[in-house]
CSV table of C-alpha atoms in Angstrom, one decimal:
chain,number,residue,atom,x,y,z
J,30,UNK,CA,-67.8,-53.3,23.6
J,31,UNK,CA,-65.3,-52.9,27.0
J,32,UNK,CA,-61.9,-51.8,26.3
J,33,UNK,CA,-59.6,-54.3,27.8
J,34,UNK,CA,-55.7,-53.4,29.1
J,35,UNK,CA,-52.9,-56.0,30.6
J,36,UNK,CA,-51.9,-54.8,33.8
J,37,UNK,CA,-49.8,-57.4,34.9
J,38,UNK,CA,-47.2,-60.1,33.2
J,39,UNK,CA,-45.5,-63.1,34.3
J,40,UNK,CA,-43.3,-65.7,32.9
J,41,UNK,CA,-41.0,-68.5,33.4
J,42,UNK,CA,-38.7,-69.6,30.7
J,43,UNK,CA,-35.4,-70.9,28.9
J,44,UNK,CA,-33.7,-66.6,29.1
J,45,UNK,CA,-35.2,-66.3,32.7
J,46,UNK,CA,-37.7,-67.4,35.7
J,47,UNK,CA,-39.5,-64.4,35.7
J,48,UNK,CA,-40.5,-62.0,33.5
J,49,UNK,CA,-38.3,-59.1,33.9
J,50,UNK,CA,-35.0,-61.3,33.7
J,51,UNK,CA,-36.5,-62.8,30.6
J,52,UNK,CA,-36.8,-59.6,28.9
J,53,UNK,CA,-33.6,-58.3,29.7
J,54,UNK,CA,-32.0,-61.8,28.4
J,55,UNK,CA,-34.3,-61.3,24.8
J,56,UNK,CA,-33.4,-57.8,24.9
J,57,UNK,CA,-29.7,-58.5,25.1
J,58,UNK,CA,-30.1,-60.9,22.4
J,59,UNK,CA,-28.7,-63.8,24.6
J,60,UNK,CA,-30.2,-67.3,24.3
J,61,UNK,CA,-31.7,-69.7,26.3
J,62,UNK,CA,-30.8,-72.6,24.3
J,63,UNK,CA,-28.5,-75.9,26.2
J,64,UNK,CA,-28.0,-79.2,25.5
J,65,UNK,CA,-30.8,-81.3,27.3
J,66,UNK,CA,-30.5,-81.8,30.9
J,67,UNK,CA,-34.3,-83.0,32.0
J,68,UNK,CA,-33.5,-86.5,30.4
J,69,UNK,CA,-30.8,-88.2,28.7
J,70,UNK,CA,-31.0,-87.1,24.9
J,71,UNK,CA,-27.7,-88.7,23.8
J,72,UNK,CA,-29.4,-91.3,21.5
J,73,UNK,CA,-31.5,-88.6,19.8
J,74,UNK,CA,-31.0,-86.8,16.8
J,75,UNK,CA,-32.0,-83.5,18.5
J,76,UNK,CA,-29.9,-82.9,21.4
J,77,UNK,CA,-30.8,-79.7,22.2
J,78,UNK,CA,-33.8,-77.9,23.5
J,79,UNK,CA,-34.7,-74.3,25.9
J,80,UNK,CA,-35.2,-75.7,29.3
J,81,UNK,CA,-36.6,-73.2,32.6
J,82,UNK,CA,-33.0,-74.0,34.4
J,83,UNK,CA,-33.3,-73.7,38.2
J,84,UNK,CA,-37.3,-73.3,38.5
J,85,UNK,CA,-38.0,-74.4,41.7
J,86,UNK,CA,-42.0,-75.2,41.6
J,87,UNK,CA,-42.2,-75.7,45.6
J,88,UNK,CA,-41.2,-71.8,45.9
J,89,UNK,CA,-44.9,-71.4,44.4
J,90,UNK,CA,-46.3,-74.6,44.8
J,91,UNK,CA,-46.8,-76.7,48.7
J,92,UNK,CA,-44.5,-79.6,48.8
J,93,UNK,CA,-46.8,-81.5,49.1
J,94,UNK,CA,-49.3,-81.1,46.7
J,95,UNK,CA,-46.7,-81.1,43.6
J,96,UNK,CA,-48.0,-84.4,42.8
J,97,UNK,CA,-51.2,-83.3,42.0
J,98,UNK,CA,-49.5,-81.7,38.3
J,99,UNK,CA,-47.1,-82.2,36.3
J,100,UNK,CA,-44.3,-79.9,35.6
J,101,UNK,CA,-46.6,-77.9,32.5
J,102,UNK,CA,-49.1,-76.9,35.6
J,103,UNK,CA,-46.8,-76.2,38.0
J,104,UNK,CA,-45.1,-73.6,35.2
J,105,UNK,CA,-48.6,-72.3,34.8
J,106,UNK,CA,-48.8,-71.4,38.8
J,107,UNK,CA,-45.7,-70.1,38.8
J,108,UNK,CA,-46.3,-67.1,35.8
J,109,UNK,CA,-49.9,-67.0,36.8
J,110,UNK,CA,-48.7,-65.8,40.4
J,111,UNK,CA,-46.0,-64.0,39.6
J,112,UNK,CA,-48.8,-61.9,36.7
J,113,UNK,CA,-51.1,-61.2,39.7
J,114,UNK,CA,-48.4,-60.0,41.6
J,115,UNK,CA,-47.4,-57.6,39.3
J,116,UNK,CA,-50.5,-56.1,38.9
J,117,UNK,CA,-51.4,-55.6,42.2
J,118,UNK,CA,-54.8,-57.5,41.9
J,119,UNK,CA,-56.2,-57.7,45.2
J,120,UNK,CA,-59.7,-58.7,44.5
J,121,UNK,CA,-62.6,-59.3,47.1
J,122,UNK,CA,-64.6,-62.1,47.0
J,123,UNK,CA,-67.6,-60.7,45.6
J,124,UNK,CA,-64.8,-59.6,42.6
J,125,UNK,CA,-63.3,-63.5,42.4
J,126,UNK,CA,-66.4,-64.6,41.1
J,127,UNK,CA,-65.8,-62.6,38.1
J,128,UNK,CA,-62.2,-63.6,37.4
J,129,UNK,CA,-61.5,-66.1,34.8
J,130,UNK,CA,-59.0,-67.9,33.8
J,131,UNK,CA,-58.0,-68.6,30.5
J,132,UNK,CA,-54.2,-70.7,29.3
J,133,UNK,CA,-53.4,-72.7,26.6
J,134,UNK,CA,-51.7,-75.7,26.7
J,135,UNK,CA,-50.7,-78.1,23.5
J,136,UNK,CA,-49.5,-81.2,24.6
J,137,UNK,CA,-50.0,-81.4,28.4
J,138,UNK,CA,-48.0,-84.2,31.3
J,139,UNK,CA,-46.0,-85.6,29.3
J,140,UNK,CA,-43.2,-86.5,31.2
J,141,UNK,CA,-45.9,-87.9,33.8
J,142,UNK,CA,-47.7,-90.0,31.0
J,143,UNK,CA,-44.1,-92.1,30.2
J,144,UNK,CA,-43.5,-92.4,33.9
J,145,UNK,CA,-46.7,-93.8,34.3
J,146,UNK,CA,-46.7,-96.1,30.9
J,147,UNK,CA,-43.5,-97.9,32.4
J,148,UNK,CA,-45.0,-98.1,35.9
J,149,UNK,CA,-48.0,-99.8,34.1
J,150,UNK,CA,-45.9,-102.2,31.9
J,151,UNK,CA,-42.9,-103.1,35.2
J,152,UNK,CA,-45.6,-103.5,38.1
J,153,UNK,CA,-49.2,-103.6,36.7
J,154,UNK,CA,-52.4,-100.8,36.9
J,155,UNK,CA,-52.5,-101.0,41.0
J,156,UNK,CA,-49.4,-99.1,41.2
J,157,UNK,CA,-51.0,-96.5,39.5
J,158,UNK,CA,-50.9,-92.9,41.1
J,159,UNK,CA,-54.1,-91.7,41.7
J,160,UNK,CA,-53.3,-88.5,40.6
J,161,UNK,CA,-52.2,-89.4,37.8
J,162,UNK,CA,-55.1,-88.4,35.4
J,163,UNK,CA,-55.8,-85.1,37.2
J,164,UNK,CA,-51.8,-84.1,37.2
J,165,UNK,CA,-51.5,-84.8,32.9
J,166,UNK,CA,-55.0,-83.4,31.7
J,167,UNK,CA,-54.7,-80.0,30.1
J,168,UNK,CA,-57.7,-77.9,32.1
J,169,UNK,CA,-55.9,-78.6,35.5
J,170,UNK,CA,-53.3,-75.7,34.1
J,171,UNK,CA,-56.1,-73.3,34.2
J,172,UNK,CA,-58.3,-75.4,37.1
J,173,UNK,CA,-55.2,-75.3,39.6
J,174,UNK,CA,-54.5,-71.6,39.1
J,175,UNK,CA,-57.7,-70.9,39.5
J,176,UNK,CA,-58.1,-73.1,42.9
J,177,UNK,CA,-54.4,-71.5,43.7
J,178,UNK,CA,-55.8,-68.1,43.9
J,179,UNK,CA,-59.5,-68.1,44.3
J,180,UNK,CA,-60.5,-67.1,41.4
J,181,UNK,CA,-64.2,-68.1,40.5
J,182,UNK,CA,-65.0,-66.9,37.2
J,183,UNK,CA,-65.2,-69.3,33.5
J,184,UNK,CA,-61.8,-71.5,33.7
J,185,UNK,CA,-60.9,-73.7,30.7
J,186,UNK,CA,-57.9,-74.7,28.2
J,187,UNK,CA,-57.8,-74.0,24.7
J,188,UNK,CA,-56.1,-76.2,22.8
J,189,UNK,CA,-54.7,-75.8,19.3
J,190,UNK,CA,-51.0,-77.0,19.4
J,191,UNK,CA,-48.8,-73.9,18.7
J,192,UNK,CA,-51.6,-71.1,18.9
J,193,UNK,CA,-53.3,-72.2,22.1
J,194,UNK,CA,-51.3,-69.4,24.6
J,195,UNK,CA,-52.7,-67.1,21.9
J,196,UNK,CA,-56.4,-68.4,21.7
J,197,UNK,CA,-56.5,-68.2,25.4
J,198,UNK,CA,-56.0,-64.2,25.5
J,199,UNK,CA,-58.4,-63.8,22.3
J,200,UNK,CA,-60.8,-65.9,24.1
J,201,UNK,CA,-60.4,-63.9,27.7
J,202,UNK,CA,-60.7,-60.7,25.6
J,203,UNK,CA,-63.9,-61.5,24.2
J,204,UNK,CA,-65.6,-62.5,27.4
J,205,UNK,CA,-64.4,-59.3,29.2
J,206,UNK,CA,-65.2,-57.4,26.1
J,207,UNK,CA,-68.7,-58.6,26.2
J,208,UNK,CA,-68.9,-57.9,30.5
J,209,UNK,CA,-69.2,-62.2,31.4
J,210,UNK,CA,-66.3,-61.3,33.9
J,211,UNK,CA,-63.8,-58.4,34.7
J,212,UNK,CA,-60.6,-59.7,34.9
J,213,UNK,CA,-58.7,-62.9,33.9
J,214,UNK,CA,-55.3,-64.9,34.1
J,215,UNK,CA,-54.8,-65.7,30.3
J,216,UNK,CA,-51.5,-67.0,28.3
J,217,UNK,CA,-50.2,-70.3,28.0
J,218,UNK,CA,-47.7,-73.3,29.4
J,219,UNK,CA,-46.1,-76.5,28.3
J,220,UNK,CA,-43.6,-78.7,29.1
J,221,UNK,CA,-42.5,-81.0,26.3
J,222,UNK,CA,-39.0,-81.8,26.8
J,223,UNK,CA,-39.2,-85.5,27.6
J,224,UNK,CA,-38.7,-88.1,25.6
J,225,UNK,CA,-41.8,-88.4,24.0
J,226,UNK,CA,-41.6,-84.9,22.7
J,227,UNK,CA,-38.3,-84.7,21.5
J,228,UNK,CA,-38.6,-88.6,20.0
J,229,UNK,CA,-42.1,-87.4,18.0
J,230,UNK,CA,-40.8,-84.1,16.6
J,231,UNK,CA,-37.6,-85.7,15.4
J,232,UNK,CA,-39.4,-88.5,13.8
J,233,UNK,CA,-40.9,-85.6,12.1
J,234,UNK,CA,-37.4,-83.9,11.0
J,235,UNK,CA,-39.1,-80.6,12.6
J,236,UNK,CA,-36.1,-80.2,15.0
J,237,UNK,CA,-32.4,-78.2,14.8
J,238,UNK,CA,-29.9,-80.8,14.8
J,239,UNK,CA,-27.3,-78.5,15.5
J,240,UNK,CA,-26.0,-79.9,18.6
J,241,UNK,CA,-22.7,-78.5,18.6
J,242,UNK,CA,-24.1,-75.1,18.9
J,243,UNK,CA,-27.3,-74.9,21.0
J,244,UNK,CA,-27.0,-71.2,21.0
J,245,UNK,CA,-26.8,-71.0,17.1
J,246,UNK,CA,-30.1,-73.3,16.6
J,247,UNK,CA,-32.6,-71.7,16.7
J,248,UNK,CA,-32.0,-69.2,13.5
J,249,UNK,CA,-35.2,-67.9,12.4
J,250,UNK,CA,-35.2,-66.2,9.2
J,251,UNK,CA,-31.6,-67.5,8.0
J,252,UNK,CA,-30.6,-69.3,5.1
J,253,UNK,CA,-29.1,-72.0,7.2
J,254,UNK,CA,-32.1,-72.8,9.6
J,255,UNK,CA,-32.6,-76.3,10.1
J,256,UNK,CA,-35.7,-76.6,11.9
J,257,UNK,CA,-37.1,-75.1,15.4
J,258,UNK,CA,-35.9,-75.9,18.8
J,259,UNK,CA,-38.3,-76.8,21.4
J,260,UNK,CA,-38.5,-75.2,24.4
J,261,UNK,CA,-40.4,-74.9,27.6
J,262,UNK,CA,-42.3,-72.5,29.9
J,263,UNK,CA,-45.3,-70.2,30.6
J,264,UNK,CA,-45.9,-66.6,29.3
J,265,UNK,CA,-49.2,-65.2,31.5
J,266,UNK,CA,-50.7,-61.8,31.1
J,267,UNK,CA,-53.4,-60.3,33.6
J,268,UNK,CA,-56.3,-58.9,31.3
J,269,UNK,CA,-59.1,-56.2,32.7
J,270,UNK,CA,-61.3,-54.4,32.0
J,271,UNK,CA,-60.2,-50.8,31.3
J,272,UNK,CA,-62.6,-48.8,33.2
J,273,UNK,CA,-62.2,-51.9,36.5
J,274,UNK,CA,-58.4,-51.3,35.8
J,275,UNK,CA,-58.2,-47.5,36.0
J,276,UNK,CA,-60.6,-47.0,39.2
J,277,UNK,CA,-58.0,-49.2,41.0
J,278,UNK,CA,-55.3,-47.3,39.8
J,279,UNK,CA,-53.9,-50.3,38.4
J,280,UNK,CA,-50.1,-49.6,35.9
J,281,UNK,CA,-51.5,-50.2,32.2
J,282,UNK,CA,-48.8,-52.0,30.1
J,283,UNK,CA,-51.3,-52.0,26.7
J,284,UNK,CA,-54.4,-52.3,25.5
J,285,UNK,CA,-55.0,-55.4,23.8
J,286,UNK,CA,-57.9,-54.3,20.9
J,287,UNK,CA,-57.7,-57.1,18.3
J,288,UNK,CA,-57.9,-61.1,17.6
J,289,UNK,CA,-58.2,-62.5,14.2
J,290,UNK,CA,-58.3,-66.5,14.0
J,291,UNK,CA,-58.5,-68.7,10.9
J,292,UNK,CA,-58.0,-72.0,9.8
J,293,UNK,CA,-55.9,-73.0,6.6
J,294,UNK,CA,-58.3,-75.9,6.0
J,295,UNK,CA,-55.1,-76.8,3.5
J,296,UNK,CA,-52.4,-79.7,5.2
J,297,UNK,CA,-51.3,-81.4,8.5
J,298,UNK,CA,-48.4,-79.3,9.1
J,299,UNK,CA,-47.6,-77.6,6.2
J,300,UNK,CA,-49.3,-73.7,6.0
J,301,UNK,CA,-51.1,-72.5,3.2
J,302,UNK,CA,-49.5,-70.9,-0.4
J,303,UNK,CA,-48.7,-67.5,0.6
J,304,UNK,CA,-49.7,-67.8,4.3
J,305,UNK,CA,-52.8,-67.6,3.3
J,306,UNK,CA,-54.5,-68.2,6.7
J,307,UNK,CA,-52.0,-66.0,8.3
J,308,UNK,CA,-52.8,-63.5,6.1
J,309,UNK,CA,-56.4,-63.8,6.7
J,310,UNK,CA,-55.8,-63.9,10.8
J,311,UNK,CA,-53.9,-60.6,10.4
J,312,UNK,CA,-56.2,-59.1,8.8
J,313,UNK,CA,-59.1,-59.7,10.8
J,314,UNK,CA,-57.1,-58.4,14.3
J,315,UNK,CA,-56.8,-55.3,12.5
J,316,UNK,CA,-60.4,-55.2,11.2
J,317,UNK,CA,-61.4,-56.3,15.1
J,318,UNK,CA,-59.3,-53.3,15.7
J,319,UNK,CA,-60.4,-50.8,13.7
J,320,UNK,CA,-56.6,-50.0,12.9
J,321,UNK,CA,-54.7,-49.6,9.3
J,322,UNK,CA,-51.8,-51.8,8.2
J,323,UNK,CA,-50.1,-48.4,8.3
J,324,UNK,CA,-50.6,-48.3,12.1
J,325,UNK,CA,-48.4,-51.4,13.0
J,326,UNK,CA,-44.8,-50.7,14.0
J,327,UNK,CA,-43.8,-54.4,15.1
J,328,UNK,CA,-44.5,-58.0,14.2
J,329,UNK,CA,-43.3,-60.4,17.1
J,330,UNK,CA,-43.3,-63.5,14.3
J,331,UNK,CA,-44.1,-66.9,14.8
J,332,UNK,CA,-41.1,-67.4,12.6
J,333,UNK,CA,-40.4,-70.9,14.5
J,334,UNK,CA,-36.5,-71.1,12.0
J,335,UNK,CA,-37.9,-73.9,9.7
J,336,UNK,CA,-37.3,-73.9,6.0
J,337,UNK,CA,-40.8,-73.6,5.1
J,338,UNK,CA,-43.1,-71.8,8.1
J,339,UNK,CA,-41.0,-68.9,8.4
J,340,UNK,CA,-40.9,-68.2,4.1
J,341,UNK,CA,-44.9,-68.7,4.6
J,342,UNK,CA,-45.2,-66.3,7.5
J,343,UNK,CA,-43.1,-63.8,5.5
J,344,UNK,CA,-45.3,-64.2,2.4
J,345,UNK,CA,-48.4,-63.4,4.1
J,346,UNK,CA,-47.1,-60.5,5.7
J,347,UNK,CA,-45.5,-59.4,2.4
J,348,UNK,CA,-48.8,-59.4,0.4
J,349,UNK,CA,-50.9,-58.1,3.3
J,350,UNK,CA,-48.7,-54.8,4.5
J,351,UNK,CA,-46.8,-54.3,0.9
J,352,UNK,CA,-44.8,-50.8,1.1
J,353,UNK,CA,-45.4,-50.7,4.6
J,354,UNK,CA,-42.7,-53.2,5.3
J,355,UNK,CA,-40.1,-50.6,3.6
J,356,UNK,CA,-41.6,-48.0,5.8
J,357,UNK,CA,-40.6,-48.6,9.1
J,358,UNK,CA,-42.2,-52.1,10.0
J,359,UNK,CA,-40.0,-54.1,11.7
J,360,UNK,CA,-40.5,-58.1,12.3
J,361,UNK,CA,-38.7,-60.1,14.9
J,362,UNK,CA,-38.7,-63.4,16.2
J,363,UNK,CA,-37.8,-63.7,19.8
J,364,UNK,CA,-38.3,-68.0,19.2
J,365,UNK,CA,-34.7,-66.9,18.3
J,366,UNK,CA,-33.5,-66.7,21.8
J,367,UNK,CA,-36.5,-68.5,24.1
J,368,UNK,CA,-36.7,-71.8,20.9
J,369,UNK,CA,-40.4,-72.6,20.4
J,370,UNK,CA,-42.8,-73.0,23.3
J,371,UNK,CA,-45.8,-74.6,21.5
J,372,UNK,CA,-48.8,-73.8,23.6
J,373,UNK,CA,-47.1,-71.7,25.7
J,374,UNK,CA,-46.2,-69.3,22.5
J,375,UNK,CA,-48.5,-67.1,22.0
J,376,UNK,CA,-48.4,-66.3,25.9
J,377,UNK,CA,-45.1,-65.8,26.4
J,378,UNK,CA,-44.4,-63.3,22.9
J,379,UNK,CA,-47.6,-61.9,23.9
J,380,UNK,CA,-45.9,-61.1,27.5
J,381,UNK,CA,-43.0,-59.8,24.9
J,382,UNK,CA,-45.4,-57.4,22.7
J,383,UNK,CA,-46.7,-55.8,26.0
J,384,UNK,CA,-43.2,-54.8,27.6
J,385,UNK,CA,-42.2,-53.6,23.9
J,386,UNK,CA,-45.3,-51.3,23.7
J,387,UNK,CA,-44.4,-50.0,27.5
J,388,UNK,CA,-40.8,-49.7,27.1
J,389,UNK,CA,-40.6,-48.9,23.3
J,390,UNK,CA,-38.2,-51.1,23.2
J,391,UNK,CA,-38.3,-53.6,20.0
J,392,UNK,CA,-36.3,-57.2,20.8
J,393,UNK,CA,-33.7,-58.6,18.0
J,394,UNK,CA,-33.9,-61.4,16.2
J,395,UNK,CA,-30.5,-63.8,16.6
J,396,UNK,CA,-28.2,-65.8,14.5
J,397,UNK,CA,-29.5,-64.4,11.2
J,398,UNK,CA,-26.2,-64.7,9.8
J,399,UNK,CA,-26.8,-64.9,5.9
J,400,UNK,CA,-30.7,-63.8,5.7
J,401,UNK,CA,-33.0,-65.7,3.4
J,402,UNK,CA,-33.0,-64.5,0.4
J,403,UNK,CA,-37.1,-65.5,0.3
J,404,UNK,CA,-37.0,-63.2,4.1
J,405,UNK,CA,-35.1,-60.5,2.7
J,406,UNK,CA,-37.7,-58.6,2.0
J,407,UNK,CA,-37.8,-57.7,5.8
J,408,UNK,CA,-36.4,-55.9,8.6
J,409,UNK,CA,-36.4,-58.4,10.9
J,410,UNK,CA,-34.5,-56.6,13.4
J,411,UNK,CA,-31.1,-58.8,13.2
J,412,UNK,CA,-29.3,-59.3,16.4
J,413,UNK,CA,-29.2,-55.8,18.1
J,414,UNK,CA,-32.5,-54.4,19.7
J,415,UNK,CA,-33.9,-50.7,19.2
J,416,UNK,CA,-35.2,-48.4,20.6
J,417,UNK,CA,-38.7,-47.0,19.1
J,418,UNK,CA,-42.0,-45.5,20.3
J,419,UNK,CA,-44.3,-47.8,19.3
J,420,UNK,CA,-47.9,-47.3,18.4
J,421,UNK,CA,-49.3,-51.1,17.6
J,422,UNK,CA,-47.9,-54.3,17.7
J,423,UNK,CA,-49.3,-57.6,16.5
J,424,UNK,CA,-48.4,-61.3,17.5
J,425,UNK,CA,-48.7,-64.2,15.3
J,426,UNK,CA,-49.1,-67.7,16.6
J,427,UNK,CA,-49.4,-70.8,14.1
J,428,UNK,CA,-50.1,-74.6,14.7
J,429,UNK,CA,-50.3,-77.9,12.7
J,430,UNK,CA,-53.9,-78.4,11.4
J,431,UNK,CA,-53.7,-74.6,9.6
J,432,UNK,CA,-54.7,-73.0,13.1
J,433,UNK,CA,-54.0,-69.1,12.9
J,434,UNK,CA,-54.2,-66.3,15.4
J,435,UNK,CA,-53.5,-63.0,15.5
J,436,UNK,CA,-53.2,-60.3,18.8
J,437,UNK,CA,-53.4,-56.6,18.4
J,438,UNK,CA,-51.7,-54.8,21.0
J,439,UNK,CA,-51.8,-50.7,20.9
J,440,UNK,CA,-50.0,-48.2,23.6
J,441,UNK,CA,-52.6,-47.2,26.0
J,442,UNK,CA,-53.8,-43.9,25.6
């Protein structure tokens, strides 16, 4: 099958609007975690969340067509052009048509779905906005990027709560792998900080209550984790073709050469015994591959800091890598600094796995402050970054429903 290589990244998120502010905020192990600010959270347990400060959609977006998405889609603009800008894509049209575009998103409008339930209940279904169903439905992430910049190849969503940024790159691999297109837009986006999301995770007890120290919440890996922090955002990489890449001379960041996806087929929201599903979705992206365990330098976690996902995660990477994890393997979450970004996950740490690959250049993880004694059994990198050549790096992405995936990054070569 094709090769296939990122040459271009974009992101919007709690540690930065674009990309390369949001790795020099992870890098310097600074936070993106405040007290909520998009909606008055003072009656809620969970006070706290990462929110994309300052984004200013009408710098991407025309005023007046904002209406037509909600704040997930105009995130997923935003990355998407800022992706294409950095790769210096400048396709013609015959090219367009085999473009696609490819982002996961978990929970889509859901600050335009309460707006719209109380305009319904205060002044009745004529007061209605009629773009209200195409601004909240989760394809019109992928469907306005695509209108946005003219790109004509497959567009769809892939939905699968927390792995869904990572499902869309898999997926985008595969159909450039197999030649249906050349290029594509893929990652992931959400916005979830509303009332609705904050209210249904609390009434889960998923959430950090640690109010009095946003900064200190999100604490994956430590003893004292209380549960994750949710967060906001889009994390978009630009995928081609290696051979399409190289003629234009395009800068290669990594080739992505694995995807592994599983199912627990075990609980709700619980993982597996043993992440056993993870285990199995790491696995395969190194079969898919071709690589040995002994190949991976870096883990970018899903380690999301609650008591039992991130014991799971380090379970399943325990019994799949063995002595390699006393042999140089180092794990991080960067969920540390940015809090969880459902969907948008697996997009965003993907964005993260690239720059590390290009920069060699591994990000810390924060606010492990007494280490799990169940974690201890890795390096997970604790709040300083360093400096490495790196060879292959994998990204995990989890979601309720046992969804598991996998992404196998290697330097390009």
């Amino acid at each position: 099958m094709r090769r296939v290589v990122i040459t271009g990244i974009g992101a919007v998120t709690p540690c930065g609007l674009d990309a390369k502010s949001t790795w020099e905020s992870v890098v310097a192990g600074r936070s993106g975690i405040r007290r909520i600010a998009l909606f008055d959270a003072s009656e809620y347990a969970s006070q706290i969340a990462g929110e994309c400060v300052g984004f200013e959609a009408e710098r991407y977006i025309e005023k007046r067509k904002l209406r037509e998405g909600d704040r997930f889609i105009h995130l997923a603009v935003a990355a998407s052009m800022m992706a294409v800008e950095s790769s210096g894509l400048t396709p013609s049209d015959e090219e367009r048509e085999r473009i696609g575009t490819f982002i996961g998103v978990g929970m889509c409008g859901l600050e335009l779905l309460e707006r719209t339930a109380q305009t319904l209940k205060e002044k009745g279904p004529r007061r209605i906005t009629p773009y209200f169903i195409p601004a909240v439905i989760a394809n019109l992430a992928p469907g306005q990027v695509s209108m946005k910049l003219g790109f004509k190849g497959p567009s769809f969503t892939t939905t699968s709560a927390c792995s869904s940024g990572g499902h869309a790159i898999g997926e985008a691999m595969r159909w450039i792998q197999r030649g249906d297109m050349d290029v594509a837009v893929a990652g992931g986006s959400e916005a979830a900080v509303t009332g609705l999301g904050v209210g249904g995770f609390t009434a889960m007890r998923a959430l950090s209550t640690r109010n009095d120290a946003p900064e200190k919440a999100s604490r994956p890996f430590d003893r004292d984790r209380d549960g994750f922090v949710i967060a906001e955002g889009a994390g978009i990489l630009i995928l081609e073709e290696r051979e399409y890449a190289l003629r234009r001379g395009a800068t290669i960041y990594a080739e992505l050469v694995g995807y592994g996806a599983t199912a627990d087929a075990y609980h709700l929201t619980q993982p597996a015994p043993n992440g056993e599903g993870a285990q199995r979705a790491m696995r395969l992206a190194l079969q898919d591959a071709k690589l040995d365990i002994s190949s991976v330098d870096y883990i970018n976690a899903h380690a999301t800091s609650t008591p039992t996902g991130d014991v799971q995660e380090v379970k399943a990477i325990q019994s799949l890598f063995g002595n390699r994890i006393r042999e140089g393997l180092w794990v991080s979450s960067t969920k540390s600094m940015t809090g969880h970004l459902l969907g948008a996950a697996g997009g965003l740490e993907a964005v993260f796995c690239a720059q590390a690959l290009r920069e060699g250049v591994v990000p810390p993880t924060i606010n492990v402050d007494n280490i799990d004694p169940e974690c201890a059994v890795l390096d997970v990198v604790p709040d300083q970054a360093r400096e490495k050549k790196l060879n292959v790096a994998l990204s995990n992405s989890f979601g309720f429903g046992g969804t598991n995936v996998t992404l196998a990054m290697r330097a390009h070569s």
